[in-house]
Short mmCIF file of C-alpha atoms in Angstrom, two decimals:
data_model
loop_
_atom_site.label_atom_id
_atom_site.label_comp_id
_atom_site.label_asym_id
_atom_site.label_seq_id
_atom_site.Cartn_x
_atom_site.Cartn_y
_atom_site.Cartn_z
CA MET H 1 5.23 71.65 37.02
CA THR H 2 7.33 71.67 33.86
CA THR H 3 11.10 71.73 33.86
CA THR H 4 12.56 73.84 31.06
CA GLU H 5 16.28 73.78 30.33
CA ARG H 6 17.62 76.63 28.23
CA LEU H 7 20.73 76.82 26.10
CA ASP H 8 22.41 79.02 28.67
CA GLY H 9 21.88 76.38 31.37
CA GLU H 10 19.13 78.29 33.20
CA VAL H 11 16.34 76.09 34.50
CA THR H 12 12.83 77.41 34.94
CA GLU H 13 9.56 75.79 35.92
CA GLY H 14 6.11 76.33 34.58
CA ARG H 15 3.29 74.72 32.63
CA SER H 16 2.65 74.08 29.01
CA GLY H 17 -0.66 73.13 27.48
CA ASN H 18 -1.43 70.54 24.88
CA LYS H 19 -0.68 73.21 22.33
CA GLY H 20 2.91 72.62 23.41
CA LEU H 21 2.98 69.86 20.82
CA LEU H 22 2.17 72.35 18.10
CA MET H 23 5.46 71.84 16.33
CA VAL H 24 4.82 68.12 16.39
CA GLY H 25 1.58 68.75 14.58
CA ILE H 26 3.49 70.79 12.04
CA GLY H 27 6.05 68.04 11.59
CA VAL H 28 3.48 65.28 11.33
CA GLY H 29 1.34 67.42 9.06
CA ALA H 30 4.27 67.96 6.75
CA ALA H 31 5.07 64.27 6.86
CA ALA H 32 1.50 63.45 5.90
CA LEU H 33 1.75 65.99 3.12
CA ILE H 34 4.82 64.26 1.74
CA GLY H 35 3.39 60.80 2.32
CA GLY H 36 0.28 61.86 0.44
CA GLY H 37 2.41 62.75 -2.55
CA ALA H 38 2.39 66.56 -2.68
CA TYR H 39 6.17 66.80 -2.63
CA ALA H 40 7.79 68.77 -5.42
CA ALA H 41 11.09 70.50 -6.20
CA ILE H 42 12.03 71.54 -2.67
CA ASN H 43 14.75 74.16 -2.65
CA PHE H 44 16.72 73.03 0.36
CA MET H 45 19.58 70.56 0.64
CA GLY H 46 20.95 68.75 3.63
CA GLY H 47 20.34 65.50 5.51
CA GLY H 48 23.22 65.73 8.00
CA GLY H 49 23.18 66.18 11.75
CA ASP H 50 21.83 64.09 14.61
CA GLN H 51 18.67 62.03 14.35
CA PRO H 52 15.95 62.03 17.04
CA ASP H 53 17.31 58.73 18.38
CA SER H 54 20.24 60.74 19.76
CA VAL H 55 18.05 62.28 22.47
CA LEU H 56 15.39 59.61 23.12
CA PRO H 57 15.77 56.83 25.73
CA ALA H 58 17.47 53.52 24.91
CA SER H 59 14.69 51.80 26.88
CA ALA H 60 12.10 52.71 24.24
CA ALA H 61 9.78 49.91 23.15
CA VAL H 62 8.69 51.80 20.03
CA TYR H 63 10.46 54.51 18.05
CA ALA H 64 9.32 56.30 14.91
CA ARG H 65 10.89 59.14 12.96
CA VAL H 66 10.09 61.39 10.04
CA ASP H 67 12.80 63.24 8.11
CA LEU H 68 11.44 66.11 6.08
CA ASP H 69 14.84 66.80 4.55
CA PRO H 70 15.62 63.52 2.77
CA SER H 71 18.47 62.86 0.38
CA VAL H 72 18.73 64.77 -2.88
CA GLY H 73 18.03 61.58 -4.82
CA GLU H 74 14.78 61.03 -2.95
CA LYS H 75 13.70 64.60 -3.62
CA VAL H 76 14.18 64.09 -7.35
CA ALA H 77 12.32 60.79 -7.20
CA ALA H 78 9.46 62.42 -5.33
CA VAL H 79 9.12 65.11 -7.95
CA ARG H 80 8.83 62.47 -10.66
CA PHE H 81 6.54 60.11 -8.83
CA PHE H 82 4.05 62.61 -7.40
CA GLN H 83 4.08 65.41 -9.93
CA GLY H 84 0.64 66.90 -10.39
CA LEU H 85 -1.04 65.27 -7.40
CA ASP H 86 -2.06 68.56 -5.83
CA THR H 87 -1.42 71.61 -7.98
CA GLU H 88 -1.96 74.11 -5.15
CA ALA H 89 0.47 72.33 -2.84
CA GLN H 90 2.94 71.75 -5.64
CA ALA H 91 3.07 75.44 -6.51
CA ARG H 92 3.94 76.30 -2.91
CA LEU H 93 6.41 73.48 -2.53
CA ASP H 94 8.16 74.39 -5.79
CA LYS H 95 9.09 77.59 -3.96
CA GLY H 96 10.34 75.70 -0.91
CA GLU H 97 7.32 76.84 1.14
CA TRP H 98 6.18 73.48 2.53
CA ARG H 99 6.37 74.66 6.16
CA GLU H 100 4.28 77.73 5.38
CA TYR H 101 1.78 75.63 3.48
CA VAL H 102 1.28 73.19 6.35
CA TRP H 103 1.03 76.07 8.86
CA GLU H 104 -1.71 77.67 6.79
CA LYS H 105 -3.63 74.40 6.72
CA LEU H 106 -3.29 74.01 10.50
CA THR H 107 -4.45 77.60 10.96
CA GLU H 108 -7.49 77.01 8.75
CA ASP H 109 -8.40 74.01 10.90
CA GLY H 110 -8.13 76.07 14.09
CA GLY H 111 -5.20 74.05 15.38
CA VAL H 112 -2.94 76.96 16.38
CA PRO H 113 -3.25 79.84 18.88
CA ALA H 114 -4.46 83.03 17.24
CA ASP H 115 -1.55 85.14 18.47
CA LEU H 116 1.15 82.90 16.99
CA SER H 117 2.89 84.04 13.84
CA TYR H 118 4.61 81.52 11.60
CA GLU H 119 7.21 84.04 10.42
CA GLU H 120 8.08 85.20 13.95
CA ASP H 121 7.32 82.26 16.21
CA ILE H 122 7.87 79.09 14.17
CA GLU H 123 10.00 79.52 11.04
CA PRO H 124 13.13 80.81 12.84
CA TRP H 125 13.61 77.56 14.77
CA LEU H 126 11.65 74.64 13.27
CA GLY H 127 13.91 71.87 11.94
CA ASP H 128 13.25 68.97 9.60
CA ARG H 129 13.08 65.90 11.85
CA VAL H 130 10.56 64.55 14.32
CA GLY H 131 10.90 61.41 16.45
CA LEU H 132 8.51 59.69 18.84
CA ALA H 133 9.28 57.09 21.50
CA MET H 134 7.10 54.97 23.78
CA VAL H 135 8.98 53.86 26.88
CA PRO H 136 7.70 51.21 29.37
CA ASP H 137 7.46 52.64 32.89
CA GLY H 138 6.76 49.74 35.24
CA ASP H 139 3.17 49.62 36.44
CA ASN H 140 2.46 53.16 35.29
CA GLU H 141 1.31 54.20 31.84
CA PRO H 142 4.20 54.25 29.36
CA LEU H 143 6.22 57.39 28.88
CA MET H 144 5.53 59.18 25.61
CA ALA H 145 8.25 61.47 24.30
CA VAL H 146 8.48 63.51 21.10
CA ALA H 147 11.75 65.02 19.87
CA VAL H 148 11.56 67.90 17.40
CA GLN H 149 14.66 69.18 15.64
CA VAL H 150 15.35 72.89 16.13
CA LYS H 151 17.57 75.34 14.33
CA ASP H 152 17.62 77.77 17.26
CA GLY H 153 16.98 76.34 20.72
CA GLN H 154 16.41 79.67 22.46
CA LYS H 155 13.78 80.73 19.94
CA ALA H 156 12.07 77.34 20.20
CA LEU H 157 11.87 77.64 23.98
CA ALA H 158 10.59 81.20 23.69
CA THR H 159 7.72 79.99 21.52
CA LEU H 160 6.95 77.16 23.94
CA ASP H 161 6.98 79.62 26.81
CA LYS H 162 4.53 81.79 24.89
CA ILE H 163 2.22 78.83 24.37
CA LYS H 164 2.60 77.86 28.02
CA ALA H 165 1.58 81.32 29.18
CA ALA H 166 -1.48 81.26 26.94
CA ASN H 167 -2.57 77.94 28.42
CA GLU H 168 -2.26 78.60 32.15
CA GLY H 169 -5.18 77.13 34.02
CA LYS H 170 -5.77 74.20 31.69
CA GLU H 171 -6.51 70.75 33.10
CA ALA H 172 -3.46 68.95 34.45
CA ASP H 173 -3.71 66.14 31.89
CA GLU H 174 -3.57 68.74 29.12
CA GLN H 175 -0.25 70.14 30.29
CA PHE H 176 3.02 69.25 28.58
CA GLY H 177 6.62 69.66 29.61
CA TYR H 178 9.67 70.24 27.47
CA TYR H 179 13.43 70.55 27.64
CA LEU H 180 16.25 71.25 25.24
CA ASP H 181 18.78 68.54 24.40
CA GLY H 182 21.32 69.41 21.73
CA ASP H 183 19.56 70.14 18.46
CA TYR H 184 16.20 68.87 19.73
CA VAL H 185 13.45 69.96 22.02
CA VAL H 186 11.92 66.97 23.79
CA LEU H 187 8.26 67.12 24.78
CA ALA H 188 6.22 64.89 27.09
CA LYS H 189 3.27 65.09 29.45
CA ALA H 190 3.98 67.41 32.33
CA ASP H 191 4.04 64.59 34.86
CA GLN H 192 6.33 62.48 32.67
CA VAL H 193 8.91 64.92 31.35
CA ASP H 194 11.34 64.47 34.27
CA ALA H 195 11.11 60.67 33.95
CA VAL H 196 11.78 60.92 30.21
CA LYS H 197 14.86 63.04 30.79
CA THR H 198 16.13 60.72 33.53
CA SER H 199 15.61 57.70 31.28
CA ALA H 200 17.43 59.38 28.38
CA ASP H 201 20.32 60.34 30.64
CA LYS H 202 20.79 56.64 31.43
CA GLY H 203 21.24 55.80 27.76
CA ARG H 204 20.33 57.01 24.30
CA LEU H 205 18.59 54.85 21.71
CA GLN H 206 21.27 55.53 19.10
CA ASP H 207 23.81 53.76 21.34
CA LEU H 208 21.74 50.59 21.85
CA GLU H 209 23.58 47.71 20.16
CA VAL H 210 20.58 45.81 18.78
CA TYR H 211 19.07 49.07 17.53
CA GLN H 212 22.31 49.92 15.73
CA SER H 213 22.39 46.47 14.14
CA ASP H 214 18.76 46.62 13.01
CA THR H 215 19.15 50.12 11.60
CA LYS H 216 22.22 49.01 9.66
CA ASP H 217 20.24 46.11 8.19
CA LEU H 218 17.56 48.53 7.03
CA GLY H 219 20.03 50.42 4.89
CA SER H 220 18.79 53.86 3.91
CA THR H 221 16.16 54.98 6.42
CA GLY H 222 14.42 57.19 3.84
CA ILE H 223 11.82 59.79 4.72
CA ALA H 224 10.36 57.80 7.62
CA SER H 225 11.23 54.76 9.70
CA TYR H 226 10.25 52.82 12.80
CA TRP H 227 11.82 50.36 15.24
CA ALA H 228 10.08 48.20 17.84
CA ASP H 229 11.14 45.78 20.55
CA LEU H 230 8.20 43.36 20.65
CA LYS H 231 9.01 41.94 24.06
CA GLN H 232 9.03 45.41 25.58
CA MET H 233 5.82 46.27 23.76
CA ALA H 234 4.14 43.25 25.34
CA GLN H 235 4.93 44.68 28.77
CA ILE H 236 2.82 47.75 28.06
CA ASP H 237 -0.89 47.78 28.86
CA PRO H 238 -2.63 47.30 25.48
CA ASP H 239 -4.96 50.21 26.29
CA ALA H 240 -1.96 52.55 26.12
CA TYR H 241 -1.70 52.02 22.36
CA ALA H 242 -5.07 53.72 21.96
CA ASP H 243 -3.55 56.97 23.22
CA ALA H 244 -4.39 59.80 20.83
CA THR H 245 -0.68 60.48 20.37
CA LEU H 246 -0.34 57.21 18.49
CA GLY H 247 -3.44 57.59 16.39
CA GLY H 248 -4.74 54.23 15.18
CA ALA H 249 -2.26 51.92 16.87
CA GLU H 250 -4.95 49.97 18.73
CA GLY H 251 -4.48 47.11 16.25
CA ILE H 252 -0.95 46.65 17.55
CA ALA H 253 -2.38 46.33 21.05
CA ASP H 254 -4.91 43.71 19.99
CA THR H 255 -2.22 41.63 18.33
CA ILE H 256 0.21 41.83 21.22
CA GLY H 257 -2.48 41.27 23.82
CA ALA H 258 -3.66 38.09 22.12
CA GLU H 259 -0.28 36.74 21.00
CA LYS H 260 2.13 37.47 23.82
CA ALA H 261 3.85 34.17 23.22
CA LEU H 262 4.88 35.51 19.81
CA ALA H 263 6.15 38.79 21.26
CA THR H 264 9.84 38.18 20.87
CA GLY H 265 12.49 39.85 18.79
CA ARG H 266 12.36 43.15 17.00
CA SER H 267 10.85 44.76 13.94
CA ALA H 268 12.02 47.75 11.91
CA GLY H 269 10.93 49.38 8.70
CA THR H 270 11.43 52.39 6.46
CA VAL H 271 9.66 54.33 3.73
CA ARG H 272 11.94 55.50 0.95
CA LEU H 273 11.69 56.78 -2.59
CA THR H 274 13.45 55.33 -5.60
CA PRO H 275 13.39 56.90 -9.08
CA ASP H 276 10.29 54.90 -10.03
CA ALA H 277 8.66 53.75 -6.80
CA VAL H 278 7.67 54.34 -3.23
CA GLU H 279 9.16 51.47 -1.25
CA VAL H 280 8.39 50.21 2.24
CA PHE H 281 11.16 47.89 3.42
CA GLY H 282 11.11 46.08 6.74
CA ILE H 283 12.97 43.46 8.75
CA THR H 284 12.23 41.14 11.65
CA ARG H 285 14.97 39.93 13.94
CA GLY H 286 15.10 37.36 16.74
CA MET H 287 11.51 36.15 16.30
CA GLU H 288 12.02 33.09 18.49
CA GLY H 289 8.39 32.63 19.51
CA ILE H 290 7.94 30.43 16.44
CA THR H 291 10.37 28.57 14.19
CA MET H 292 9.70 29.69 10.63
CA PRO H 293 10.15 27.29 7.69
CA THR H 294 13.47 27.86 5.96
CA SER H 295 13.42 25.44 3.03
CA LYS H 296 14.45 27.01 -0.28
CA ASP H 297 13.65 23.98 -2.47
CA SER H 298 10.08 24.93 -3.40
CA ALA H 299 9.11 25.55 -7.03
CA HIS H 300 8.18 29.26 -6.72
CA LEU H 301 5.26 28.64 -9.06
CA VAL H 302 4.38 32.33 -9.09
CA ASN H 303 7.42 33.10 -11.23
CA GLN H 304 6.31 30.49 -13.77
CA LEU H 305 2.93 32.11 -14.38
CA PRO H 306 2.25 33.70 -17.80
CA ALA H 307 3.96 37.02 -18.41
CA GLU H 308 0.56 38.67 -19.00
CA THR H 309 -0.71 37.77 -15.50
CA VAL H 310 -2.44 40.81 -13.98
CA ALA H 311 -2.68 39.66 -10.36
CA ALA H 312 -1.02 36.93 -8.33
CA PHE H 313 -0.59 35.65 -4.79
CA SER H 314 1.75 32.86 -3.70
CA VAL H 315 2.97 30.93 -0.66
CA GLU H 316 6.08 28.77 -0.47
CA ASN H 317 6.39 25.90 2.02
CA GLY H 318 2.73 26.31 2.90
CA ALA H 319 2.37 22.81 4.36
CA GLU H 320 5.27 23.54 6.74
CA TRP H 321 3.68 26.84 7.77
CA VAL H 322 0.40 25.08 8.55
CA GLN H 323 2.13 22.45 10.69
CA MET H 324 4.24 25.04 12.49
CA LEU H 325 1.22 27.19 13.38
CA TRP H 326 -0.80 24.08 14.24
CA ASP H 327 1.83 22.97 16.74
CA PHE H 328 2.07 26.47 18.19
CA TYR H 329 -1.65 26.96 18.75
CA GLY H 330 -1.96 23.37 19.92
CA LYS H 331 0.20 24.37 22.89
CA GLN H 332 -1.43 27.76 23.42
CA ASP H 333 -5.09 26.74 23.15
CA PRO H 334 -5.53 22.98 22.73
CA GLU H 335 -9.26 23.06 23.49
CA GLY H 336 -9.93 25.81 20.99
CA LEU H 337 -7.94 24.01 18.33
CA GLN H 338 -9.80 20.75 18.93
CA SER H 339 -13.08 22.62 18.64
CA THR H 340 -11.96 23.87 15.23
CA VAL H 341 -11.01 20.34 14.18
CA ASP H 342 -14.40 19.00 15.23
CA ALA H 343 -16.32 21.75 13.43
CA ALA H 344 -14.32 21.20 10.25
CA SER H 345 -14.86 17.45 10.45
CA GLU H 346 -18.61 17.95 10.42
CA GLN H 347 -18.14 19.70 7.06
CA GLY H 348 -16.05 16.88 5.68
CA VAL H 349 -12.73 18.68 6.16
CA THR H 350 -9.76 17.02 7.86
CA LEU H 351 -7.43 19.40 9.69
CA PRO H 352 -4.60 20.12 9.39
CA GLY H 353 -4.09 17.60 6.57
CA ASP H 354 -6.40 19.20 4.01
CA LEU H 355 -4.88 22.64 4.58
CA LYS H 356 -1.40 21.21 4.12
CA SER H 357 -2.47 19.60 0.83
CA LEU H 358 -4.03 22.82 -0.46
CA LEU H 359 -0.91 24.90 0.22
CA GLY H 360 1.58 22.15 -0.58
CA THR H 361 5.24 22.94 -1.15
CA SER H 362 4.42 25.86 -3.47
CA MET H 363 1.05 27.47 -4.24
CA SER H 364 -0.08 30.33 -6.47
CA LEU H 365 -3.37 32.03 -7.28
CA SER H 366 -3.50 34.12 -10.45
CA ALA H 367 -5.73 36.15 -12.72
CA GLY H 368 -5.24 36.94 -16.38
CA PRO H 369 -6.22 39.82 -18.68
CA GLY H 370 -9.94 40.40 -19.19
CA LEU H 371 -10.93 39.33 -15.67
CA VAL H 372 -13.31 42.25 -15.09
CA GLU H 373 -14.88 41.87 -18.53
CA ALA H 374 -15.40 38.15 -17.91
CA PHE H 375 -17.19 38.89 -14.66
CA SER H 376 -19.32 41.53 -16.38
CA ASN H 377 -20.38 39.06 -19.06
CA MET H 378 -21.48 36.38 -16.62
CA SER H 379 -25.07 35.31 -17.07
CA GLY H 380 -27.44 35.53 -14.17
CA THR H 381 -29.32 32.47 -15.35
CA ASP H 382 -26.53 30.18 -16.56
CA THR H 383 -25.64 27.73 -13.76
CA SER H 384 -22.51 26.38 -15.43
CA MET H 385 -19.03 27.42 -14.29
CA PRO H 386 -18.11 30.85 -15.73
CA ALA H 387 -15.12 31.04 -18.08
CA LEU H 388 -13.07 33.30 -15.82
CA PRO H 389 -9.29 33.69 -16.35
CA ILE H 390 -8.31 32.60 -12.84
CA ALA H 391 -6.14 29.69 -11.79
CA TYR H 392 -4.87 27.85 -8.73
CA ARG H 393 -1.58 25.94 -8.95
CA VAL H 394 -0.06 23.79 -6.24
CA GLN H 395 2.95 21.55 -5.89
CA SER H 396 1.27 18.82 -3.85
CA ASP H 397 -0.50 15.47 -4.14
CA PRO H 398 -3.16 16.06 -6.87
CA GLU H 399 -5.34 13.19 -5.61
CA GLN H 400 -5.45 14.58 -2.07
CA VAL H 401 -6.39 18.04 -3.35
CA ASN H 402 -9.17 16.67 -5.56
CA THR H 403 -10.46 14.48 -2.73
CA PHE H 404 -10.75 17.55 -0.53
CA LEU H 405 -12.48 19.57 -3.26
CA GLU H 406 -14.97 16.79 -3.83
CA SER H 407 -15.73 16.65 -0.09
CA VAL H 408 -16.71 20.34 -0.17
CA GLY H 409 -18.88 20.02 -3.28
CA LEU H 410 -16.40 20.64 -6.10
CA PRO H 411 -15.85 17.31 -7.85
CA PRO H 412 -13.00 17.21 -10.39
CA THR H 413 -15.43 17.04 -13.32
CA THR H 414 -16.71 20.55 -12.58
CA LEU H 415 -13.30 22.22 -12.87
CA ALA H 416 -10.82 22.70 -15.66
CA GLN H 417 -7.55 21.09 -14.64
CA ARG H 418 -4.32 19.40 -15.58
CA THR H 419 -1.33 17.87 -13.79
CA ASP H 420 2.28 18.39 -14.87
CA ASP H 421 5.17 16.78 -12.97
CA GLY H 422 3.41 16.82 -9.62
CA VAL H 423 1.94 20.32 -10.08
CA LEU H 424 -1.85 20.54 -10.21
CA THR H 425 -3.44 23.45 -12.07
CA LEU H 426 -7.15 24.18 -11.53
CA GLY H 427 -9.39 26.86 -12.99
CA LEU H 428 -12.74 27.63 -14.57
CA HIS H 429 -11.65 27.85 -18.20
CA GLN H 430 -9.54 25.10 -19.78
CA PRO H 431 -7.72 27.32 -22.31
CA TYR H 432 -6.60 29.60 -19.48
CA VAL H 433 -5.58 26.65 -17.32
CA ASP H 434 -3.50 25.25 -20.18
CA GLY H 435 -1.90 28.64 -20.76
CA VAL H 436 -1.00 28.97 -17.08
CA ALA H 437 0.52 25.49 -16.95
CA ALA H 438 2.52 25.95 -20.17
CA PRO H 439 2.99 29.71 -20.75
CA GLN H 440 4.66 31.26 -23.79
CA GLY H 441 6.50 33.73 -21.56
CA LYS H 442 7.05 33.73 -17.78
CA LEU H 443 5.96 36.35 -15.28
CA SER H 444 9.49 36.44 -13.86
CA ASP H 445 10.63 37.92 -17.20
CA ASP H 446 8.03 40.70 -17.19
CA ALA H 447 9.56 44.14 -16.52
CA THR H 448 6.59 45.39 -14.49
CA TYR H 449 6.65 42.33 -12.24
CA ARG H 450 10.40 42.57 -11.72
CA ALA H 451 10.14 46.24 -10.79
CA SER H 452 7.28 45.58 -8.36
CA VAL H 453 8.29 42.36 -6.62
CA ALA H 454 11.63 42.34 -4.84
CA ASP H 455 13.53 39.10 -4.29
CA SER H 456 10.99 37.14 -6.35
CA GLU H 457 13.31 34.13 -6.71
CA GLN H 458 13.69 33.78 -2.92
CA ALA H 459 10.35 35.17 -1.69
CA ASP H 460 8.24 32.96 0.55
CA PHE H 461 5.16 35.14 0.02
CA VAL H 462 4.30 37.27 -3.01
CA PHE H 463 1.42 39.57 -3.88
CA PHE H 464 1.33 41.41 -7.23
CA VAL H 465 -1.21 43.56 -9.08
CA ASN H 466 -0.66 45.22 -12.46
CA VAL H 467 -2.81 48.25 -11.65
CA ASN H 468 -2.67 49.62 -15.20
CA GLU H 469 -4.71 46.63 -16.37
CA PHE H 470 -7.63 47.75 -14.18
CA GLU H 471 -7.48 51.53 -14.75
CA LYS H 472 -10.28 51.60 -17.30
CA ASP H 473 -12.50 49.74 -14.85
CA TYR H 474 -12.06 51.83 -11.70
CA LEU H 475 -10.77 55.30 -12.68
CA PRO H 476 -14.07 56.51 -14.21
CA SER H 477 -15.77 55.97 -10.85
CA ILE H 478 -13.37 58.33 -9.01
CA SER H 479 -14.82 61.82 -9.04
CA ASP H 480 -11.98 63.69 -7.32
CA GLU H 481 -9.64 64.91 -10.05
CA LYS H 482 -6.51 65.00 -7.88
CA THR H 483 -7.02 61.46 -6.64
CA ARG H 484 -7.72 60.25 -10.15
CA ALA H 485 -4.61 62.00 -11.49
CA ALA H 486 -2.48 60.37 -8.80
CA LEU H 487 -3.87 56.90 -9.43
CA GLU H 488 -3.29 57.30 -13.15
CA LYS H 489 0.43 57.48 -12.38
CA LEU H 490 0.39 54.19 -10.46
CA ASN H 491 1.61 51.32 -12.60
CA ALA H 492 1.73 48.33 -10.26
CA LEU H 493 1.88 47.14 -6.66
CA GLY H 494 4.11 44.37 -5.38
CA TRP H 495 4.80 42.82 -1.99
CA SER H 496 7.24 40.07 -1.09
CA SER H 497 8.42 38.49 2.13
CA VAL H 498 11.57 36.42 2.58
CA ILE H 499 12.40 34.10 5.49
CA ASP H 500 16.14 34.54 5.98
CA ASN H 501 16.44 31.97 8.76
CA ALA H 502 14.28 30.41 11.49
CA ALA H 503 14.06 33.72 13.42
CA ASP H 504 14.77 36.49 10.87
CA GLY H 505 13.15 37.79 7.73
CA HIS H 506 12.50 40.85 5.58
CA PHE H 507 9.71 42.24 3.41
CA THR H 508 9.34 44.80 0.63
CA LEU H 509 6.25 46.68 -0.54
CA ARG H 510 6.53 48.75 -3.71
CA LEU H 511 4.17 51.18 -5.41
CA VAL H 512 5.62 51.58 -8.89
CA ALA H 513 4.97 54.64 -11.06
CA ASP H 514 4.38 54.68 -14.81
CA SER H 515 7.55 55.13 -16.83
CA GLU H 516 6.27 58.30 -18.51
#
């Protein structure tokens, strides 16, 4: 049976079907709409009031939220970044009709009961925020709870009652319960709703000290955010992550199931909009399962690449990372690791030494302008090395690197290369190699790179692509006009990760829009 608590304190019991999560579908649908870019000049202001973490249990292992009423600044940024992505959606959203638009799409897909009216049954109470929590529950399957913000609790409950009545007789596992808590209605499976409420009454997530600290470190939580306690997640049966409520979270289960020794600490992240980019920012805290390299003395070779570099990837302190992971897996699976060593030895590779030499103290891979054209002009009959504008640079022992390359069939004479102050540069075209080793202008001074890659001077890992350089090569192949129009507005992509100390770090992913 389902316990329903009304604003006036009256408690009733009954059933609610899986349609009881209808408003969640609306919220998630609207979130997907925004995330997909069809977000225009929305005519509502706000952003105050309680968040979903105010009603969900402090014992949650995973928490995620979507705020469909972000800050005014983010609304303006969204208009600029996504303008023109979907003209039909934009026209509706310009009028502030995003809820109506999403409802119509759900109706078209057959996802709502026929006798429900948006104007009468949904619009009067539906708020802007949705939160989801997964809570460990001993040997049982984890509790799943969804909190949906409401403007009018009584009207929200009336709609849920209407849905419940329409779904009497459904299978027990299709029934959902719900109760009102402040400005939120909390939904869960019928046989879990009482446990969710009891757990929340013992403590709310917003009051959990480590959660407060992690949220503060995130800064602005933007239009969406998540928080996870990895140790608690490891206590949950991995099969639970395949629950339809979580969508495609099975990958999380695979990782945690295989790497429980790494399941320590916490992770949090947020999606936010800046005037020229969509940014995903995340942190890790208390990751004590491994001791991450913290040296800041590496060369950061990626920043010394030519300013015209169109794609780059880099690793700092790579040799230390290899040794750290080698020691870790040597304790977890010594037989498996030895098997890998033996197999590599048969191919002339010495582990972990050769890997440490290849990554060195600082390593970068890069590509220059004209990469696609160079590939296109390659001869199918010419067996010589193609003159491609790609380069590998490493701060390491050049002799050790060349010895390894020769052992795998790439003797030094087959590659273009040079060594400068302990930094080896290798490539397939000597003029490009020389230009990479002694550039006229540095990538760190390029405006697009700076806008795309956060913390480039401290980053331990960097990935960068100047998307504009490849537009002429891939846009003609995209037949959908809306998708092509959206991609035309994308200027560059950048990702960076910084190790703050042996157990903490942060990362930033940015999708940067064209300036016009």
